[in-house]
Coordinates of C-alpha atoms in Angstrom, one line a residue:
X22 CA -0.1 0.0 -0.1
X23 CA 1.4 3.4 -1.1
X24 CA 1.7 6.1 1.6
X25 CA 2.8 9.8 1.8
X26 CA 6.1 8.8 3.3
X27 CA 6.8 6.8 0.0
X28 CA 7.1 10.0 -1.7
X29 CA 9.1 12.1 0.9
X30 CA 12.5 13.1 -0.3
X31 CA 14.8 15.8 1.3
X32 CA 14.5 19.4 2.4
X33 CA 13.0 22.1 0.3
X34 CA 14.5 25.6 -0.4
X35 CA 11.2 27.5 -1.2
X36 CA 10.4 30.6 0.9
X37 CA 8.4 30.0 3.9
X38 CA 4.6 30.4 3.1
X39 CA 5.2 29.7 -0.6
X40 CA 2.3 28.2 -2.5
X41 CA 4.6 25.5 -3.8
X42 CA 4.4 23.8 -0.4
X43 CA 0.7 23.1 -0.7
X44 CA 1.0 22.0 -4.5
X45 CA 3.6 19.4 -3.5
X46 CA 1.4 18.1 -0.8
X47 CA -1.5 18.0 -3.2
X48 CA 0.5 16.1 -5.7
X49 CA 1.5 13.6 -3.0
X50 CA -1.9 13.1 -1.9
X51 CA -3.0 12.5 -5.4
X52 CA -0.4 10.0 -6.2
X53 CA -1.1 8.0 -3.0
X54 CA -5.0 8.1 -3.6
X55 CA -4.5 6.7 -7.0
X56 CA -2.2 3.9 -5.7
X57 CA 0.7 5.0 -7.9
X58 CA 4.1 3.5 -6.8
X59 CA 7.0 6.0 -7.1
X60 CA 8.8 3.8 -9.9
X61 CA 5.5 4.1 -11.8
X62 CA 5.6 7.8 -12.0
X63 CA 8.0 10.3 -14.0
X64 CA 8.0 14.0 -13.1
X65 CA 9.4 16.2 -15.7
X66 CA 10.2 20.0 -14.9
X67 CA 11.7 22.9 -16.4
X68 CA 13.6 25.8 -14.7
X69 CA 12.0 28.1 -12.0
X70 CA 10.9 27.7 -8.4
X71 CA 8.0 25.2 -9.7
X72 CA 10.8 23.2 -11.5
X73 CA 12.3 22.3 -8.0
X74 CA 9.2 20.3 -7.3
X75 CA 10.3 16.9 -8.6
X76 CA 13.5 17.2 -6.5
X77 CA 11.4 16.9 -3.4
X78 CA 9.6 13.7 -4.6
X79 CA 10.9 10.2 -4.4
X80 CA 10.0 9.1 -8.0
X81 CA 11.6 9.0 -11.5
X82 CA 12.4 12.7 -12.4
X83 CA 13.8 14.6 -15.5
X84 CA 15.0 18.2 -15.2
X85 CA 14.7 19.9 -18.5
X86 CA 15.6 23.4 -20.0
X87 CA 13.5 26.6 -19.3
X88 CA 10.2 26.3 -21.3
X89 CA 11.2 22.7 -22.5
X90 CA 9.2 20.6 -20.1
X91 CA 6.7 19.1 -22.5
X92 CA 8.9 17.8 -25.2
X93 CA 10.8 15.2 -23.1
X94 CA 7.6 14.5 -21.2
X95 CA 5.9 13.6 -24.4
X96 CA 8.9 11.5 -25.6
X97 CA 8.9 9.6 -22.3
X98 CA 5.3 8.7 -22.7
X99 CA 5.7 7.4 -26.1
X100 CA 8.7 5.4 -25.1
X101 CA 6.9 3.9 -22.3
X102 CA 3.2 4.5 -22.3
X103 CA 2.8 2.5 -19.0
X104 CA 4.5 5.4 -17.0
X105 CA 2.4 8.0 -15.5
X106 CA 4.0 11.2 -16.8
X107 CA 3.5 14.6 -15.2
X108 CA 5.1 17.8 -16.4
X109 CA 5.6 20.7 -13.9
X110 CA 6.2 24.4 -14.8
X111 CA 5.5 27.8 -13.7
X112 CA 3.4 30.4 -15.8
X113 CA 6.7 31.6 -17.3
X114 CA 8.0 28.2 -18.0
X115 CA 4.7 26.8 -19.3
X116 CA 3.1 29.7 -21.0
X117 CA 6.1 32.1 -21.9
X118 CA 9.3 30.3 -22.8
X119 CA 7.1 27.1 -23.2
X120 CA 4.1 28.7 -24.7
X121 CA 4.7 27.2 -28.4
X122 CA 5.1 23.6 -26.8
X123 CA 2.1 24.2 -24.7
X124 CA -0.2 24.8 -27.7
X125 CA 1.2 22.0 -29.9
X126 CA 1.3 19.5 -26.9
X127 CA -2.5 20.1 -26.8
X128 CA -2.8 19.5 -30.5
X129 CA -0.9 16.1 -30.5
X130 CA -2.7 15.2 -27.2
X131 CA -0.2 12.8 -25.4
X132 CA -1.6 11.3 -22.2
X133 CA 0.4 13.4 -19.8
X134 CA -0.6 16.0 -17.2
X135 CA 0.9 19.4 -17.1
X136 CA 0.6 21.1 -13.6
X137 CA 1.2 24.8 -14.0
X138 CA 2.1 26.9 -10.8
X139 CA 0.6 30.1 -11.9
X140 CA 1.8 32.8 -9.5
X141 CA 1.8 35.7 -11.9
X142 CA 5.5 36.5 -11.3
X143 CA 9.1 35.1 -12.0
X144 CA 10.2 34.0 -8.7
X145 CA 13.4 32.4 -9.4
X146 CA 14.7 35.5 -11.1
X147 CA 13.5 37.7 -8.2
X148 CA 10.2 39.3 -9.2
X149 CA 9.8 40.2 -13.1
X150 CA 6.2 40.2 -14.6
X151 CA 5.2 36.8 -16.1
X152 CA 2.8 36.2 -19.0
X153 CA -0.1 35.9 -16.5
X154 CA 0.6 39.1 -14.6
X155 CA -2.2 41.7 -14.5
X156 CA -2.3 44.9 -16.4
X157 CA -0.9 47.7 -14.1
X158 CA 1.0 45.3 -11.8
X159 CA 4.4 47.0 -10.7
X160 CA 7.5 45.0 -10.5
X161 CA 11.2 45.7 -10.1
X162 CA 11.3 45.8 -13.9
X163 CA 7.9 46.9 -14.7
X164 CA 8.3 50.0 -12.5
X165 CA 5.2 51.9 -14.5
X166 CA 3.1 48.7 -14.5
X167 CA 2.5 45.9 -16.8
X168 CA 1.4 47.2 -20.2
X169 CA 0.3 43.8 -21.8
X170 CA -3.0 41.8 -21.6
X171 CA -2.4 38.7 -19.6
X172 CA -2.1 35.3 -21.2
X173 CA -5.3 33.1 -20.5
X174 CA -4.1 29.5 -20.5
X175 CA -7.4 28.0 -19.8
X176 CA -9.2 29.9 -22.7
X177 CA -6.4 28.9 -25.1
X178 CA -6.7 25.2 -23.9
X179 CA -10.4 25.2 -24.4
X180 CA -10.4 26.9 -27.6
X181 CA -7.9 24.1 -28.8
X182 CA -10.4 21.4 -27.5
X183 CA -8.0 20.2 -24.7
X184 CA -9.4 16.9 -23.3
X185 CA -9.2 18.1 -19.5
X186 CA -9.0 21.7 -18.4
X187 CA -9.0 22.5 -14.6
X188 CA -7.8 25.3 -12.3
X189 CA -7.1 24.8 -8.6
X190 CA -6.1 27.0 -5.8
X191 CA -2.8 26.2 -3.6
X192 CA -4.8 27.4 -0.5
X193 CA -7.3 24.6 -0.8
X194 CA -5.2 21.4 -0.9
X195 CA -8.1 19.0 -0.6
X196 CA -9.9 20.4 -3.7
X197 CA -6.5 20.9 -5.8
X198 CA -5.6 17.1 -4.8
X199 CA -8.9 15.9 -6.3
X200 CA -8.4 18.0 -9.5
X201 CA -4.9 16.5 -10.0
X202 CA -6.1 13.1 -9.5
X203 CA -8.9 13.7 -12.2
X204 CA -6.3 15.0 -14.5
X205 CA -3.9 12.1 -14.0
X206 CA -6.8 9.5 -14.5
X207 CA -8.2 11.3 -17.8
X208 CA -7.0 10.0 -21.0
X209 CA -5.1 12.6 -23.1
X210 CA -3.5 16.0 -22.4
X211 CA -4.6 17.4 -19.1
X212 CA -4.0 20.8 -17.8
X213 CA -4.3 21.9 -14.2
X214 CA -3.4 25.5 -13.8
X215 CA -2.9 26.3 -10.0
X216 CA -3.3 29.9 -8.5
X217 CA -0.1 29.8 -6.3
X218 CA 0.5 32.8 -4.1
X219 CA 4.2 34.0 -4.3
X220 CA 4.6 35.5 -0.7
X221 CA 7.9 37.2 -1.5
X222 CA 7.5 38.8 -4.9
X223 CA 3.8 39.1 -5.6
X224 CA 2.2 41.2 -3.0
X225 CA -1.1 41.8 -5.1
X226 CA -2.3 38.0 -5.6
X227 CA -2.0 37.0 -2.0
X228 CA -3.8 34.1 -0.1
X229 CA -6.3 36.7 1.1
X230 CA -6.7 38.0 -2.2
X231 CA -7.6 34.5 -3.7
X232 CA -9.8 33.6 -0.7
X233 CA -11.8 36.6 -1.1
X234 CA -12.6 35.6 -4.9
X235 CA -12.3 32.0 -5.7
X236 CA -15.3 29.5 -5.7
X237 CA -15.9 26.1 -6.9
X238 CA -17.7 25.9 -10.2
X239 CA -19.3 22.3 -9.1
X240 CA -21.2 24.1 -6.3
X241 CA -22.8 26.3 -9.0
X242 CA -24.0 23.4 -11.2
X243 CA -21.2 24.0 -14.0
X244 CA -21.4 21.0 -16.7
X245 CA -17.8 20.6 -18.0
X246 CA -19.1 18.7 -20.8
X247 CA -20.4 22.0 -22.4
X248 CA -17.5 23.6 -24.1
X249 CA -18.8 27.0 -24.8
X250 CA -19.9 27.4 -21.2
X251 CA -16.4 26.5 -20.2
X252 CA -15.0 29.0 -22.5
X253 CA -17.2 31.6 -20.9
X254 CA -16.1 30.5 -17.3
X255 CA -12.4 30.7 -18.5
X256 CA -12.8 34.4 -19.1
X257 CA -14.3 35.2 -15.9
X258 CA -11.8 37.0 -13.7
X259 CA -11.8 39.8 -11.1
X260 CA -14.5 39.9 -8.2
X261 CA -15.1 36.3 -8.7
X262 CA -12.6 33.5 -9.9
X263 CA -13.9 30.1 -10.8
X264 CA -11.9 27.0 -9.9
X265 CA -12.7 23.4 -10.6
X266 CA -12.9 21.3 -13.8
X267 CA -13.8 23.7 -16.6
X268 CA -13.8 21.3 -19.6
X269 CA -13.5 17.5 -20.2
X270 CA -14.1 15.2 -23.2
X271 CA -13.1 11.7 -24.3
X272 CA -10.3 11.7 -26.8
X273 CA -7.8 9.5 -28.8
X274 CA -4.3 9.9 -27.4
X275 CA -1.2 10.5 -29.6
X276 CA 0.3 7.4 -28.6
X277 CA -2.6 5.2 -29.3
X278 CA -2.3 6.4 -33.0
X279 CA 1.3 5.0 -33.4
X280 CA 1.5 1.6 -35.0
X281 CA 4.9 1.0 -33.7
X282 CA 3.3 0.8 -30.2
X283 CA 0.7 -1.6 -31.0
X284 CA 3.2 -4.7 -30.6
X285 CA 4.3 -3.2 -27.2
X286 CA 6.4 -0.3 -25.6
X287 CA 9.5 1.0 -27.4
X288 CA 11.5 0.4 -24.1
X289 CA 10.8 -3.4 -24.5
X290 CA 11.8 -3.9 -28.2
X291 CA 15.0 -5.4 -29.4
X292 CA 17.1 -3.1 -31.7
X293 CA 19.8 -4.0 -34.4
X294 CA 22.6 -1.8 -33.4
X295 CA 24.1 -2.0 -37.0
X296 CA 20.9 -0.3 -38.3
X297 CA 21.0 2.2 -35.8
X298 CA 24.7 3.0 -36.6
X299 CA 23.7 3.5 -40.2
X300 CA 21.0 6.0 -39.2
X301 CA 23.3 7.9 -37.1
X302 CA 25.8 8.0 -40.0
X303 CA 23.4 9.8 -42.2
X304 CA 23.3 12.7 -39.8
X305 CA 27.2 12.9 -39.2

């Protein structure tokens, strides 16, 4: 039987009060609730405070480049579809540097889950505005306030017909853990965008600021099967901020379309090294 202690691994280096602690706890709870053994899980991260999360979990990990979380996650899932593959990144890592990969991963639809720590700030580099920072927000660099319209990852994902789109709040671990569990269990690309307070560099979007605004859509009768209604909810931001599952649908995954996998995972296949050498020579 899997327990929380099975995933415990070392001390953390986040600021006291950081929302990442709650996200880490929610991820552990989800994996335990799903009965996932550590060797069955691969956590892939990029660069940033969010990218440290796999370092604090006892499971398979791959630390990629900034904005390049999704390509190796997708490659690992194709090589071994039996793995539970979870990509972890911040709002900058996932939607800024990794924005192109985010869009096309949804198009390709691998059976992986993206957990995006959306703190609306670049924390690792000490407080610059991110793609999701609000207009007018002042930082050390944007001293006159952010000028650009915030990127809306949920609206983009729903417009691309992403099979599973959800938003959680780091201040509600129980609800967040449930969303992550649903995302991992859902077939196809799953996005969980997490409202994550940065207590050091983001003095606007605090725990109190979120608690005064967030509400659970399931308490208001939202039907995640209705795409248009989900898109409209994704545009809702301000005095009230919806959380929960915005949209979900059944889908055919990328790896299920690959004929080469029908005879078994790539990691179990035997290869002729001479043929591989011939392929490599063509690129030399």
